[in-house]
Amino acid sequence: QCQLSGLWRNEQDSLMEISALMDNGDFQGKYLTRVTLTGGCARASPLKGAQQQPGEGGWPTFAFTVRWDKFSNASTAFVGQCFVDSGGKEALTTMWLLREAVESLKEDWKATR
């Protein structure tokens, strides 16, 4: 079974640390990004999320949000699934949407990546 809690590193060399899951699947942690909108140095930001409890033999899905409030007026929502390969290595696959603040409704079209 895939364990979501622990320390994870992505292909951009960012780190994510997820605390132990609560009985209901909720979790929290920190995301240390190496990629910033401002080009600044890496900073840790809080994350909160929930894991869907997998059915028998299934791989768990999850979602979490990260607030980049210490260095950017943006938020990111991630959704994904946890897998274990044939060698026993755990892997998370995710997709994300990042929302930046813009100055007006006219600029809304460029606010989400």
PDB file of C-alpha atoms in Angstrom:
ATOM      1  CA  GLN A   1       0.000   0.000   0.000  1.00  0.00           C
ATOM      2  CA  CYS A   2       1.179   3.503  -0.802  1.00  0.00           C
ATOM      3  CA  GLN A   3       1.931   5.767   2.189  1.00  0.00           C
ATOM      4  CA  LEU A   4       1.354   9.435   1.421  1.00  0.00           C
ATOM      5  CA  SER A   5       3.009  10.725   4.591  1.00  0.00           C
ATOM      6  CA  GLY A   6       6.726  11.435   4.510  1.00  0.00           C
ATOM      7  CA  LEU A   7       9.213  13.441   2.469  1.00  0.00           C
ATOM      8  CA  TRP A   8       8.816  13.686  -1.332  1.00  0.00           C
ATOM      9  CA  ARG A   9      11.035  15.269  -4.015  1.00  0.00           C
ATOM     10  CA  ASN A  10       9.840  16.178  -7.513  1.00  0.00           C
ATOM     11  CA  GLU A  11      11.701  16.485 -10.815  1.00  0.00           C
ATOM     12  CA  GLN A  12      12.152  20.255 -10.211  1.00  0.00           C
ATOM     13  CA  ASP A  13      13.993  19.422  -6.954  1.00  0.00           C
ATOM     14  CA  SER A  14      11.199  20.853  -4.784  1.00  0.00           C
ATOM     15  CA  LEU A  15      10.468  19.096  -1.483  1.00  0.00           C
ATOM     16  CA  MET A  16       7.155  18.277   0.131  1.00  0.00           C
ATOM     17  CA  GLU A  17       6.761  16.938   3.639  1.00  0.00           C
ATOM     18  CA  ILE A  18       3.400  15.434   4.581  1.00  0.00           C
ATOM     19  CA  SER A  19       2.557  14.700   8.195  1.00  0.00           C
ATOM     20  CA  ALA A  20       0.805  11.528   9.302  1.00  0.00           C
ATOM     21  CA  LEU A  21      -2.699  11.157   7.894  1.00  0.00           C
ATOM     22  CA  MET A  22      -5.643  11.592  10.244  1.00  0.00           C
ATOM     23  CA  ASP A  23      -8.182   8.768  10.441  1.00  0.00           C
ATOM     24  CA  ASN A  24     -10.466  10.680   8.049  1.00  0.00           C
ATOM     25  CA  GLY A  25      -7.653  11.132   5.465  1.00  0.00           C
ATOM     26  CA  ASP A  26      -6.862  14.787   6.227  1.00  0.00           C
ATOM     27  CA  PHE A  27      -3.211  15.831   6.259  1.00  0.00           C
ATOM     28  CA  GLN A  28      -1.004  18.889   6.401  1.00  0.00           C
ATOM     29  CA  GLY A  29       2.613  19.675   5.790  1.00  0.00           C
ATOM     30  CA  LYS A  30       5.102  21.972   4.080  1.00  0.00           C
ATOM     31  CA  TYR A  31       6.079  22.526   0.466  1.00  0.00           C
ATOM     32  CA  LEU A  32       9.574  23.850  -0.235  1.00  0.00           C
ATOM     33  CA  THR A  33       9.548  25.023  -3.831  1.00  0.00           C
ATOM     34  CA  ARG A  34      12.667  25.577  -5.905  1.00  0.00           C
ATOM     35  CA  VAL A  35      10.534  27.282  -8.588  1.00  0.00           C
ATOM     36  CA  THR A  36       9.135  30.707  -7.683  1.00  0.00           C
ATOM     37  CA  LEU A  37       7.109  33.227  -9.637  1.00  0.00           C
ATOM     38  CA  THR A  38       9.410  36.026  -8.492  1.00  0.00           C
ATOM     39  CA  GLY A  39      12.659  34.189  -9.222  1.00  0.00           C
ATOM     40  CA  GLY A  40      13.593  34.332  -5.541  1.00  0.00           C
ATOM     41  CA  CYS A  41      15.143  31.649  -3.379  1.00  0.00           C
ATOM     42  CA  ALA A  42      13.340  28.531  -2.191  1.00  0.00           C
ATOM     43  CA  ARG A  43      10.818  29.029   0.625  1.00  0.00           C
ATOM     44  CA  ALA A  44       8.608  26.712   2.640  1.00  0.00           C
ATOM     45  CA  SER A  45       4.839  27.203   2.387  1.00  0.00           C
ATOM     46  CA  PRO A  46       2.017  25.468   4.272  1.00  0.00           C
ATOM     47  CA  LEU A  47      -0.089  22.784   2.599  1.00  0.00           C
ATOM     48  CA  LYS A  48      -3.371  21.160   3.601  1.00  0.00           C
ATOM     49  CA  GLY A  49      -5.159  18.294   1.939  1.00  0.00           C
ATOM     50  CA  ALA A  50      -7.096  15.077   2.081  1.00  0.00           C
ATOM     51  CA  GLN A  51      -6.560  11.542   0.827  1.00  0.00           C
ATOM     52  CA  GLN A  52      -9.467   9.483  -0.430  1.00  0.00           C
ATOM     53  CA  GLN A  53      -9.438   6.173   1.400  1.00  0.00           C
ATOM     54  CA  PRO A  54      -8.698   3.537  -1.273  1.00  0.00           C
ATOM     55  CA  GLY A  55     -10.967   0.596  -1.853  1.00  0.00           C
ATOM     56  CA  GLU A  56      -9.629  -2.906  -1.525  1.00  0.00           C
ATOM     57  CA  GLY A  57      -6.497  -3.217  -3.678  1.00  0.00           C
ATOM     58  CA  GLY A  58      -6.789   0.384  -4.945  1.00  0.00           C
ATOM     59  CA  TRP A  59      -4.250   3.172  -5.028  1.00  0.00           C
ATOM     60  CA  PRO A  60      -5.263   6.280  -3.045  1.00  0.00           C
ATOM     61  CA  THR A  61      -6.157   9.583  -4.690  1.00  0.00           C
ATOM     62  CA  PHE A  62      -5.538  12.882  -2.920  1.00  0.00           C
ATOM     63  CA  ALA A  63      -5.816  16.650  -3.225  1.00  0.00           C
ATOM     64  CA  PHE A  64      -4.059  19.505  -1.464  1.00  0.00           C
ATOM     65  CA  THR A  65      -3.569  23.244  -1.651  1.00  0.00           C
ATOM     66  CA  VAL A  66      -0.438  25.318  -1.074  1.00  0.00           C
ATOM     67  CA  ARG A  67      -0.511  28.986  -0.013  1.00  0.00           C
ATOM     68  CA  TRP A  68       2.515  30.848  -1.328  1.00  0.00           C
ATOM     69  CA  ASP A  69       1.708  33.759   0.989  1.00  0.00           C
ATOM     70  CA  LYS A  70       5.246  34.406   2.233  1.00  0.00           C
ATOM     71  CA  PHE A  71       6.582  35.424  -1.174  1.00  0.00           C
ATOM     72  CA  SER A  72       3.755  35.528  -3.714  1.00  0.00           C
ATOM     73  CA  ASN A  73       0.059  36.375  -3.872  1.00  0.00           C
ATOM     74  CA  ALA A  74      -0.800  33.008  -5.422  1.00  0.00           C
ATOM     75  CA  SER A  75      -2.274  29.624  -4.489  1.00  0.00           C
ATOM     76  CA  THR A  76      -1.909  26.204  -6.105  1.00  0.00           C
ATOM     77  CA  ALA A  77      -4.284  23.249  -6.042  1.00  0.00           C
ATOM     78  CA  PHE A  78      -2.858  19.777  -6.672  1.00  0.00           C
ATOM     79  CA  VAL A  79      -4.703  16.510  -7.370  1.00  0.00           C
ATOM     80  CA  GLY A  80      -3.046  13.160  -7.763  1.00  0.00           C
ATOM     81  CA  GLN A  81      -2.695   9.492  -7.022  1.00  0.00           C
ATOM     82  CA  CYS A  82      -0.121   7.438  -5.115  1.00  0.00           C
ATOM     83  CA  PHE A  83       1.332   4.267  -6.681  1.00  0.00           C
ATOM     84  CA  VAL A  84       3.878   1.570  -5.802  1.00  0.00           C
ATOM     85  CA  ASP A  85       5.865   0.115  -8.715  1.00  0.00           C
ATOM     86  CA  SER A  86       6.896  -3.534  -9.092  1.00  0.00           C
ATOM     87  CA  GLY A  87      10.170  -2.784  -7.265  1.00  0.00           C
ATOM     88  CA  GLY A  88       8.313  -1.404  -4.228  1.00  0.00           C
ATOM     89  CA  LYS A  89       9.115   2.275  -4.919  1.00  0.00           C
ATOM     90  CA  GLU A  90       6.340   4.741  -4.121  1.00  0.00           C
ATOM     91  CA  ALA A  91       5.501   7.499  -6.603  1.00  0.00           C
ATOM     92  CA  LEU A  92       3.016  10.370  -6.646  1.00  0.00           C
ATOM     93  CA  THR A  93       1.538  11.567  -9.912  1.00  0.00           C
ATOM     94  CA  THR A  94      -0.076  15.015  -9.810  1.00  0.00           C
ATOM     95  CA  MET A  95      -1.620  17.780 -11.874  1.00  0.00           C
ATOM     96  CA  TRP A  96      -1.854  21.345 -10.613  1.00  0.00           C
ATOM     97  CA  LEU A  97      -3.494  24.708 -11.189  1.00  0.00           C
ATOM     98  CA  LEU A  98      -1.808  27.883  -9.994  1.00  0.00           C
ATOM     99  CA  ARG A  99      -3.813  31.073  -9.479  1.00  0.00           C
ATOM    100  CA  GLU A 100      -2.024  34.413  -9.294  1.00  0.00           C
ATOM    101  CA  ALA A 101      -3.666  37.632  -8.152  1.00  0.00           C
ATOM    102  CA  VAL A 102      -4.314  40.179 -10.922  1.00  0.00           C
ATOM    103  CA  GLU A 103      -5.211  43.866 -10.718  1.00  0.00           C
ATOM    104  CA  SER A 104      -8.616  43.719 -12.442  1.00  0.00           C
ATOM    105  CA  LEU A 105     -11.340  41.531 -13.885  1.00  0.00           C
ATOM    106  CA  LYS A 106     -10.032  42.444 -17.359  1.00  0.00           C
ATOM    107  CA  GLU A 107      -6.782  40.614 -16.513  1.00  0.00           C
ATOM    108  CA  ASP A 108      -8.534  37.500 -15.203  1.00  0.00           C
ATOM    109  CA  TRP A 109      -7.729  35.593 -18.406  1.00  0.00           C
ATOM    110  CA  LYS A 110      -4.017  35.464 -17.530  1.00  0.00           C
ATOM    111  CA  ALA A 111      -4.334  34.612 -13.819  1.00  0.00           C
ATOM    112  CA  THR A 112      -4.467  30.785 -13.959  1.00  0.00           C
ATOM    113  CA  ARG A 113      -1.772  28.448 -15.227  1.00  0.00           C
TER     114      ARG A 113
END
